[in-house]
Short mmCIF file of C-alpha atoms in Angstrom, two decimals:
data_model
loop_
_atom_site.label_atom_id
_atom_site.label_comp_id
_atom_site.label_asym_id
_atom_site.label_seq_id
_atom_site.Cartn_x
_atom_site.Cartn_y
_atom_site.Cartn_z
CA MET A 1205 -1.06 6.63 22.21
CA SER A 1206 -2.92 4.70 20.06
CA ASN A 1207 -3.92 1.35 18.85
CA ILE A 1208 -3.53 1.17 15.60
CA LEU A 1209 -4.35 -0.97 12.69
CA ILE A 1210 -2.61 -2.09 10.02
CA VAL A 1211 -5.27 -4.37 7.28
CA TYR A 1212 -2.27 -4.98 4.17
CA SER A 1213 -2.95 -7.19 1.33
CA SER A 1214 0.74 -7.77 -0.66
CA VAL A 1215 1.30 -10.01 -3.15
CA HIS A 1216 4.60 -10.37 -3.25
CA GLY A 1217 6.08 -9.11 0.52
CA GLN A 1218 6.93 -5.70 -0.20
CA THR A 1219 3.45 -4.26 1.17
CA ARG A 1220 3.65 -6.50 3.86
CA LYS A 1221 7.43 -5.70 4.31
CA ILE A 1222 6.18 -1.55 4.47
CA CYS A 1223 3.67 -2.23 6.93
CA ALA A 1224 5.93 -3.90 8.79
CA TYR A 1225 8.15 -0.57 9.25
CA LEU A 1226 4.98 0.89 9.63
CA GLU A 1227 4.90 -1.33 13.10
CA GLU A 1228 8.21 -1.16 14.16
CA LYS A 1229 8.42 3.16 13.14
CA LEU A 1230 4.77 3.74 15.03
CA VAL A 1231 5.98 1.33 17.99
CA ALA A 1232 8.68 3.51 18.80
CA LEU A 1233 6.43 6.41 18.84
CA GLY A 1234 4.39 4.99 21.46
CA ASN A 1235 1.41 3.01 19.62
CA GLN A 1236 0.26 -0.15 19.96
CA VAL A 1237 0.10 -2.08 17.06
CA GLN A 1238 -1.57 -4.88 14.94
CA ALA A 1239 -0.52 -5.64 11.52
CA VAL A 1240 -2.95 -8.77 9.53
CA SER A 1241 -3.60 -9.42 6.19
CA VAL A 1242 -6.66 -8.37 4.37
CA SER A 1243 -8.17 -11.99 4.76
CA ASP A 1244 -7.67 -12.22 8.74
CA LYS A 1245 -10.76 -11.76 10.81
CA ILE A 1246 -10.38 -8.84 12.21
CA ASP A 1247 -12.48 -6.59 14.68
CA ILE A 1248 -11.90 -2.94 14.17
CA ALA A 1249 -14.08 -1.49 16.73
CA LYS A 1250 -11.21 -2.15 18.90
CA PHE A 1251 -8.34 0.00 17.32
CA ASP A 1252 -8.35 3.84 17.36
CA LYS A 1253 -6.79 4.18 14.14
CA VAL A 1254 -6.80 2.09 10.54
CA ILE A 1255 -4.46 2.40 7.94
CA ILE A 1256 -5.10 0.05 4.76
CA GLY A 1257 -2.01 -0.80 2.85
CA ALA A 1258 -2.83 -2.71 -0.79
CA SER A 1259 -0.06 -3.67 -3.70
CA ILE A 1260 -1.08 -3.11 -7.14
CA ARG A 1261 -1.53 -6.85 -8.95
CA HIS A 1262 -2.39 -6.23 -13.08
CA GLY A 1263 -3.06 -2.55 -12.72
CA LYS A 1264 -5.26 -3.24 -9.43
CA HIS A 1265 -6.32 -2.82 -6.10
CA ASN A 1266 -6.90 -6.53 -4.55
CA PRO A 1267 -11.14 -6.60 -4.52
CA ALA A 1268 -10.57 -8.41 -1.51
CA VAL A 1269 -9.68 -4.22 0.08
CA TYR A 1270 -12.85 -3.08 -1.60
CA ASP A 1271 -14.42 -5.97 0.60
CA PHE A 1272 -13.19 -5.17 3.54
CA ILE A 1273 -13.86 -0.86 2.78
CA GLU A 1274 -17.32 -2.13 2.37
CA ALA A 1275 -17.63 -4.41 5.44
CA ASN A 1276 -16.50 -1.68 8.21
CA GLN A 1277 -17.15 1.40 5.64
CA THR A 1278 -18.82 2.77 8.41
CA GLN A 1279 -15.88 2.67 11.44
CA LEU A 1280 -13.36 3.44 9.10
CA GLU A 1281 -15.67 7.13 8.29
CA GLN A 1282 -15.36 7.29 12.35
CA LYS A 1283 -11.76 6.95 13.03
CA PRO A 1284 -8.64 8.24 12.07
CA SER A 1285 -7.84 6.35 9.24
CA SER A 1286 -5.27 6.51 6.32
CA PHE A 1287 -4.63 3.89 2.20
CA PHE A 1288 -1.54 3.90 1.41
CA SER A 1289 -0.92 1.62 -1.96
CA VAL A 1290 2.15 0.28 -3.63
CA ASN A 1291 3.03 0.30 -6.59
CA LEU A 1292 5.99 0.42 -9.33
CA VAL A 1293 4.47 3.59 -11.18
CA ALA A 1294 5.23 5.28 -7.86
CA ARG A 1295 9.02 4.99 -9.49
CA LYS A 1296 8.81 7.79 -11.67
CA PRO A 1297 8.77 11.07 -10.21
CA LEU A 1298 5.70 12.60 -11.91
CA LYS A 1299 4.03 9.71 -10.48
CA ASN A 1300 4.71 8.88 -7.09
CA THR A 1301 2.33 11.33 -5.41
CA PRO A 1302 -1.74 10.57 -4.35
CA GLU A 1303 -2.70 13.50 -7.09
CA THR A 1304 -0.59 12.12 -9.77
CA ASN A 1305 -0.72 8.40 -9.37
CA PRO A 1306 -2.68 6.71 -11.47
CA TYR A 1307 -3.46 3.97 -9.31
CA MET A 1308 -4.56 5.76 -6.39
CA GLN A 1309 -7.11 8.02 -8.32
CA ALA A 1310 -8.46 4.58 -10.08
CA PHE A 1311 -9.19 3.80 -5.95
CA ILE A 1312 -9.95 7.12 -4.94
CA GLU A 1313 -13.11 7.00 -7.75
CA LYS A 1314 -13.61 3.53 -6.64
CA SER A 1315 -13.97 3.16 -3.42
CA PRO A 1316 -16.96 4.36 -1.10
CA TRP A 1317 -14.80 5.03 1.55
CA LEU A 1318 -12.61 8.49 1.73
CA PRO A 1319 -8.95 7.93 3.99
CA LYS A 1320 -8.30 10.69 6.05
CA LEU A 1321 -4.71 10.74 4.72
CA VAL A 1322 -3.56 8.89 1.57
CA ALA A 1323 0.17 8.12 0.23
CA VAL A 1324 1.67 6.09 -2.74
CA PHE A 1325 5.34 4.28 -1.92
CA GLY A 1326 7.38 2.34 -5.08
CA GLY A 1327 7.26 -1.48 -4.81
CA ASN A 1328 9.93 -4.02 -5.69
CA LEU A 1329 11.08 -5.42 -9.07
CA ASN A 1330 12.56 -8.48 -8.75
CA TYR A 1331 12.12 -10.66 -11.18
CA PRO A 1332 13.54 -13.29 -10.36
CA SER A 1333 10.91 -14.04 -7.78
CA TYR A 1334 8.31 -14.17 -9.70
CA GLY A 1335 6.83 -16.79 -11.72
CA ILE A 1336 6.88 -16.82 -15.29
CA VAL A 1337 3.61 -15.29 -16.05
CA ASP A 1338 4.12 -12.12 -13.33
CA ARG A 1339 7.55 -11.98 -15.02
CA SER A 1340 6.31 -11.82 -18.66
CA ILE A 1341 3.23 -9.50 -18.46
CA ILE A 1342 5.91 -7.05 -15.89
CA ARG A 1343 8.75 -7.39 -18.20
CA PHE A 1344 6.12 -6.28 -21.19
CA ILE A 1345 4.84 -3.38 -18.50
CA MET A 1346 8.32 -2.32 -17.76
CA TRP A 1347 9.77 -1.94 -21.77
CA MET A 1348 6.73 0.31 -22.77
CA THR A 1349 7.19 2.60 -19.77
CA LYS A 1350 10.87 2.44 -20.40
CA GLY A 1351 11.94 0.49 -17.20
CA PRO A 1352 14.55 -1.84 -16.64
CA THR A 1353 13.55 -5.43 -18.13
CA GLU A 1354 16.81 -7.57 -17.76
CA ALA A 1355 15.62 -10.90 -16.28
CA ASP A 1356 17.76 -10.54 -13.27
CA THR A 1357 16.62 -7.04 -11.66
CA ASN A 1358 15.89 -6.65 -8.63
CA ILE A 1359 15.56 -3.17 -7.58
CA GLU A 1360 13.21 -2.26 -4.35
CA TYR A 1361 12.29 1.66 -5.53
CA THR A 1362 10.47 2.42 -1.30
CA ASN A 1363 11.65 5.72 -0.63
CA TRP A 1364 12.00 4.75 3.12
CA LEU A 1365 12.23 8.15 4.19
CA LYS A 1366 9.04 8.53 2.48
CA VAL A 1367 7.48 5.65 4.61
CA ASP A 1368 9.16 7.33 7.70
CA ALA A 1369 7.43 10.73 6.82
CA TYR A 1370 4.41 9.06 6.49
CA ALA A 1371 4.26 7.01 9.64
CA ASP A 1372 4.75 10.45 11.56
CA ASP A 1373 1.90 11.87 9.91
CA VAL A 1374 -0.18 8.49 10.96
CA ASN A 1375 0.92 9.34 14.15
CA GLN A 1376 -0.44 12.81 14.12
CA LEU A 1377 -3.00 11.99 12.59
CA SER A 1378 -6.61 12.76 14.51
CA ILE A 1379 -10.53 12.80 13.31
#
C-alpha cells in the first residue's frame, strides 16, 4: 500500500476526470490517494509516489506544470513518479504512445525531470462546451488534421482500458 499524490492540470475537465478514475482504481488496489490541482499548495514529502497529469491547451502544457516540477524536482527524482499527457492528437493510432506523441516528446525535451513512467491518453472533443475562441481554434486544428469539425461534436477519445493498465503500472512502480 502506498500513499499516492495525483497532481493535475485540466482545462476542460478530461484530465481531472482521468485523475478521479485513477484515484478510484488505485484506492481499490489498497492505496491512499489524494488528487489536487497543480495550483493547490501541497507538500509532496508526505507521499510515497507522485503522478502528474496535464492536458494540452493551444499546443502546450500549462506553464504551472513546469513550475511545479521545478519547485519539486529533487523530491520527484527520489520517489516513484509518473507523468501523463492528455491531448486530442492521441486519438490517432500512430500518435497515442509516449514515443510517438509530439506533446509528450516536447514535454520530455522541456522538463528538467525525467519521470519513471510516462503515458499518453486521448482527450475529449466537446465543441458545445467551448467558448467561441476555443471552439474556432480547435475546429480549425481538427480540419487541418482531418478530425471532426461539426459544431455539435462531443467525442471522448480516452481509452479507459489503457488508463486501467496505467493504474496497474503506477501501483507496481518503484524506484
